[in-house]
Short mmCIF file of C-alpha atoms in Angstrom, two decimals:
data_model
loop_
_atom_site.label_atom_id
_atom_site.label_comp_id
_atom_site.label_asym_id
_atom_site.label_seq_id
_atom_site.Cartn_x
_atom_site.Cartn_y
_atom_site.Cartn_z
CA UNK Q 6 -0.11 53.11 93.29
CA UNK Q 7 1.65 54.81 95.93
CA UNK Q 8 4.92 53.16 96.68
CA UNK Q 9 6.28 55.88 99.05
CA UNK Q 10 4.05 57.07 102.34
CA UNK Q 11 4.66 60.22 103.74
CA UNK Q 12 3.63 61.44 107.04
CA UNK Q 13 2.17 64.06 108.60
CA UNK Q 14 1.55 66.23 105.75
CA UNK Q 15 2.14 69.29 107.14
CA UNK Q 16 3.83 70.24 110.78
CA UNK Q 17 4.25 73.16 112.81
CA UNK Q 18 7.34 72.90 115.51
CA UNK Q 19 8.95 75.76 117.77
CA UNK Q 20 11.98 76.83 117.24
CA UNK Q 21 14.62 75.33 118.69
CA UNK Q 22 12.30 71.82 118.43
CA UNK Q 23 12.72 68.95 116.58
CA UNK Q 24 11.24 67.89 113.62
CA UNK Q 25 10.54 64.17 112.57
CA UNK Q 26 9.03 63.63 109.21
CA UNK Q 27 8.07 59.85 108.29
CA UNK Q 28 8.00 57.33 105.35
CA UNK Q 29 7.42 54.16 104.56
CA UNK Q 30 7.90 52.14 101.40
CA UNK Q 31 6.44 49.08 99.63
CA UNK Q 32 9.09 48.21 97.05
CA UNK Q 33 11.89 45.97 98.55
CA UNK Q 34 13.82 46.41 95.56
CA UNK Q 35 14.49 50.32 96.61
CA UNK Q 36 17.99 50.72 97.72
CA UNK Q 37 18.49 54.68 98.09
CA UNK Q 38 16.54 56.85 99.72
CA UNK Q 39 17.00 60.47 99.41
CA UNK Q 40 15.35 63.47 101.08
CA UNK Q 41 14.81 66.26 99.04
CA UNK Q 42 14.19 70.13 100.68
CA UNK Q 43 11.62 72.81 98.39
CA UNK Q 44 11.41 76.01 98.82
CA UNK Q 45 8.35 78.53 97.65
CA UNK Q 46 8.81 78.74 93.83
CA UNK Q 47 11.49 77.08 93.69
CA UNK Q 48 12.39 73.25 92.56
CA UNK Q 49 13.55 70.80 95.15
CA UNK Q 50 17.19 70.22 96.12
CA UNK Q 51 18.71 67.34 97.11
CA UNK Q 52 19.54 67.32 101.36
CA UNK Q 53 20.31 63.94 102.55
CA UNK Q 54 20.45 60.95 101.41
CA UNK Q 55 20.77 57.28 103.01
CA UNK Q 56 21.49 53.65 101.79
CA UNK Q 57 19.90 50.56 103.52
CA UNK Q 58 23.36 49.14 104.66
CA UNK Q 59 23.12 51.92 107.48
CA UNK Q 60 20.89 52.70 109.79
CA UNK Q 61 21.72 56.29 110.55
CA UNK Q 62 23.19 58.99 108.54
CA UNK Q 63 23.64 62.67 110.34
CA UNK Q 64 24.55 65.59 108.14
CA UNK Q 65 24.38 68.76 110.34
CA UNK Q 66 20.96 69.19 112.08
CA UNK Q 67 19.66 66.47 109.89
CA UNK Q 68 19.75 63.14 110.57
CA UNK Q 69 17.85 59.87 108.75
CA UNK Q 70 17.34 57.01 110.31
CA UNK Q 71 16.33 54.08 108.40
CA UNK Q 72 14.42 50.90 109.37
CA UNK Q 73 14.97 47.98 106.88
CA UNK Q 74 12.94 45.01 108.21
CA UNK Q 75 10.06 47.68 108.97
CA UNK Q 76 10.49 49.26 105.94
CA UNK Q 77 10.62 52.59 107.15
CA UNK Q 78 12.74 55.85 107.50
CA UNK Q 79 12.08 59.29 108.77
CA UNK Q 80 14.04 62.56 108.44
CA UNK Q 81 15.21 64.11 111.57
CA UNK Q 82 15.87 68.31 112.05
CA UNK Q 83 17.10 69.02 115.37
CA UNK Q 84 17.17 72.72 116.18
CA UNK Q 85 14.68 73.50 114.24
CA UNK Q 86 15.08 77.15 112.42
CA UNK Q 87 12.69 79.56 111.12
CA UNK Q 88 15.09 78.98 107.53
CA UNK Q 89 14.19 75.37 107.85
CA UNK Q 90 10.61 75.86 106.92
CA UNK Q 91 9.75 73.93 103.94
CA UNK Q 92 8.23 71.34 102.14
CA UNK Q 93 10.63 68.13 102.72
CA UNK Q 94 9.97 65.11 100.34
CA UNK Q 95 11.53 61.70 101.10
CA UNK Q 96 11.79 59.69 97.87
CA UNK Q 97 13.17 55.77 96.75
CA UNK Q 98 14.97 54.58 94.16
CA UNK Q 99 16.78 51.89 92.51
CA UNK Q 100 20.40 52.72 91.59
CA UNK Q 101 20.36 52.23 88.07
CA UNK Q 102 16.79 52.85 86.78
CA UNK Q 103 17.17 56.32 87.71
CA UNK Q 104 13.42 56.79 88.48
CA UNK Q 105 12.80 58.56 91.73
CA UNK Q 106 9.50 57.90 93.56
CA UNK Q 107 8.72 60.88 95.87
CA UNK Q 108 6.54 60.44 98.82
CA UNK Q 109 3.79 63.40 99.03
CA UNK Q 110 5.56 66.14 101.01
CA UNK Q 111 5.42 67.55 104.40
CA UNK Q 112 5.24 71.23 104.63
CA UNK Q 113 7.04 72.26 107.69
CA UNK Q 114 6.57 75.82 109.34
CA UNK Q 115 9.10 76.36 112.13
CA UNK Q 116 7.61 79.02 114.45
CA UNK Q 117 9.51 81.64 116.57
CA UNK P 16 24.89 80.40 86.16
CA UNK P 17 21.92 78.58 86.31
CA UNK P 18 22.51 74.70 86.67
CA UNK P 19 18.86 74.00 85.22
CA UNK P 20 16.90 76.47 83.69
CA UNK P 21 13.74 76.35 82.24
CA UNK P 22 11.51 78.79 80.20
CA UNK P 23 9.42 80.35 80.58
CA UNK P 24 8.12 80.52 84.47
CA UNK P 25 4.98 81.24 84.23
CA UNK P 26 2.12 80.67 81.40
CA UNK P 27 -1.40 81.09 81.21
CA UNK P 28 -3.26 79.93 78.36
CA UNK P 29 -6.93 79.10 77.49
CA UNK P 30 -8.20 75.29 77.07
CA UNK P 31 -7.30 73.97 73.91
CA UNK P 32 -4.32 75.60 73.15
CA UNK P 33 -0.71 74.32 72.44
CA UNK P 34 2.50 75.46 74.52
CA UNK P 35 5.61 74.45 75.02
CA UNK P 36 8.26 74.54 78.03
CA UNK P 37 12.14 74.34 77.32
CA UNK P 38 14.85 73.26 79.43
CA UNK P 39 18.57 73.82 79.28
CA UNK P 40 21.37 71.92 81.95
CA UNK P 41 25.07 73.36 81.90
CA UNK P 42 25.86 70.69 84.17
CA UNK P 43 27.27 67.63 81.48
CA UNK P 44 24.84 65.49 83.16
CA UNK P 45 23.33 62.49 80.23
CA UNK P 46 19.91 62.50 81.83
CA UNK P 47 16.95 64.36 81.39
CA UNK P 48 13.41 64.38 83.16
CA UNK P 49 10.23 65.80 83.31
CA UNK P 50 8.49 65.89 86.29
CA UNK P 51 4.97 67.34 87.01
CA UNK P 52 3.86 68.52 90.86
CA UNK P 53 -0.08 68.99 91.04
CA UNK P 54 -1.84 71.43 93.65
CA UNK P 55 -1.04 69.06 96.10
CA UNK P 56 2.59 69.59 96.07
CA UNK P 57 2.59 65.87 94.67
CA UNK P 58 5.84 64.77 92.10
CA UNK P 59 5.23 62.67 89.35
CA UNK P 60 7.81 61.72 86.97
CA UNK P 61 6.52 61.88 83.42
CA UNK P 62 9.83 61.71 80.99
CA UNK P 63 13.52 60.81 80.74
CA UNK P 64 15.86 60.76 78.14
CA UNK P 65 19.69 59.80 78.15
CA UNK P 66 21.55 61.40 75.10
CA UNK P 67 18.31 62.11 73.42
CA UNK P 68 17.11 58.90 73.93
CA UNK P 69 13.78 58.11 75.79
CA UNK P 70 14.15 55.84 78.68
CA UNK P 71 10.85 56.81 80.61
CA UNK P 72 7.62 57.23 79.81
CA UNK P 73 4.96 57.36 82.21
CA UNK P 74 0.99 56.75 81.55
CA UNK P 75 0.71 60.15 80.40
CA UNK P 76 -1.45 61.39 77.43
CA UNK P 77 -0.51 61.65 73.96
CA UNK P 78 -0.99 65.19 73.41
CA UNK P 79 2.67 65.41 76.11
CA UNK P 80 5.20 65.34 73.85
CA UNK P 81 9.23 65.45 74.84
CA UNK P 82 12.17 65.91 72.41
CA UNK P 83 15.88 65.90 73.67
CA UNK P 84 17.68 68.04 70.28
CA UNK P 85 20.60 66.77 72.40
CA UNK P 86 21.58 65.98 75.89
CA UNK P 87 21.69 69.50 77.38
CA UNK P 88 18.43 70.46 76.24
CA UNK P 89 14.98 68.64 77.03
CA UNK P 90 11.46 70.74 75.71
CA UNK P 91 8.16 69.77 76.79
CA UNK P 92 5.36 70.28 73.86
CA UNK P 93 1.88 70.22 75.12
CA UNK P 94 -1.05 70.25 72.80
CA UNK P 95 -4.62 70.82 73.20
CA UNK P 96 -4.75 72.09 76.66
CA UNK P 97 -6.78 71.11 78.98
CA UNK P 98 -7.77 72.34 83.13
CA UNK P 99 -6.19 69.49 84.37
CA UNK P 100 -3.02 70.32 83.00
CA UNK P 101 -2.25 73.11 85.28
CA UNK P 102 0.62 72.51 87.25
CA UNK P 103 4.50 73.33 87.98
CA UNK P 104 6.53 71.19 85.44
CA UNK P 105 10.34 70.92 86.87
CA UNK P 106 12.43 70.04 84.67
CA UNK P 107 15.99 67.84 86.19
CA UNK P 108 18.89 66.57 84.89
CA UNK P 109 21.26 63.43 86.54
CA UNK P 110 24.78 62.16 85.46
CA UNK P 111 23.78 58.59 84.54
CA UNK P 112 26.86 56.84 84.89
CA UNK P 113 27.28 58.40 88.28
CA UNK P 114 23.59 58.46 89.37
CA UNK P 115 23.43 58.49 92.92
CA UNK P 116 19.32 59.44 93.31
CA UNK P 117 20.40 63.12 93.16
CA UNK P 118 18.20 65.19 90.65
CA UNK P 119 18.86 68.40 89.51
CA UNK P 120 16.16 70.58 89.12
CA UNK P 121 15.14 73.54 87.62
CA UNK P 122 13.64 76.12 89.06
CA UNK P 123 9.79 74.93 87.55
CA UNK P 124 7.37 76.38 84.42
CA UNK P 125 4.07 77.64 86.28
CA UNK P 126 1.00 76.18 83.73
CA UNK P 127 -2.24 77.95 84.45
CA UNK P 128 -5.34 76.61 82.05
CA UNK P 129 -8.32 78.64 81.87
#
């Protein structure tokens, strides 16, 4: 069962563009929602993260904004950079059980 | 220094086979995982331990086995091999009595079956 939607699955934007990756969850008892960045061959690394007392969280050029009664959130990259390029997984969790349930990855190629 | 490290990076090995992945975190954290990402870039969590304990154990088959000889180190015995078991297994690590959703991870063990 897939509790954590991801969409699109992969996405090309221009540089200098914005990229908006999307997810959507089923669980109401998830109450953390990071986003996690992977890079070829490498394991992914924690970028931003957002609770669902907020609605908005902006760390840089990234920004989540988070939907609670649509139960919803989508990752934000403004200025997109070739260095950006990617596959971005957002992911849910209940503090406390310590199991993360990743959605199933955008690959994102920023293009010059 | 490596946070999480795991070895060795790369294996290839014939079907029916037995192999084995080991992890190492210099990070203090109490938490251990395995996690498995198919050819699809998909992440499934398979194992945790907290100071050697086992807290999570997905529907995976018997012949996956974990041991935690204590909480910095987390191996991942696999026996009788077979094609569907290729994949990247990352290992992570997590502070548990700080856990905030951020995981650790290693930098991944590349399993090729033939």
């Amino acid at each position: 069962q897939q509790q954590v939607k991801q969409s699109p699955q992969s996405l090309i934007v221009q540089k200098g563009g914005i990229s908006i990756i999307n997810c959507a969850y089923e669980n109401t008892a998830f109450d953390y929602f990071p986003w996690y960045q992977q890079f070829p061959g490498k394991g992914p690394a924690l970028l931003i993260a957002i609770r669902p007392d907020v609605s908005e969280k902006k760390e840089g050029r990234f920004t989540i904004s988070f939907n609670k009664s649509a139960k919803q959130f989508s990752l934000h990259i403004m200025d997109s950079q070739p260095g950006d390029s990617a596959t971005y997984f957002c992911a849910a969790t209940t503090l406390g059980n310590e199991k993360l349930t990743f959605g199933t990855g955008t690959r994102l190629t920023i293009i010059p | 220094d490596t946070a999480v490290s795991q070895t060795p990076k790369y294996l290839v090995t014939q079907m029916g086979n037995d192999k084995s992945i080991k992890c190492e975190q210099n990070l203090g954290h109490d938490t251990m995982y395995w996690y498995k990402q198919d050819s699809k870039k998909f992440l499934k969590i398979m194992f945790s331990y907290n100071n050697k304990e086992l807290i999570i154990n997905e529907t995976v088959p018997n012949r996956f086995s974990p041991k935690s000889p204590d909480k910095a180190h987390l191996n991942l015995h696999i026996n009788s091999l077979e094609l569907g078991d290729s994949a990247v297994y990352f290992c992570a690590s997590s502070h548990r009595g700080f856990y905030t959703g951020e995981l650790f991870f290693g930098e991944g063990s590349r399993l090729t079956v033939l």
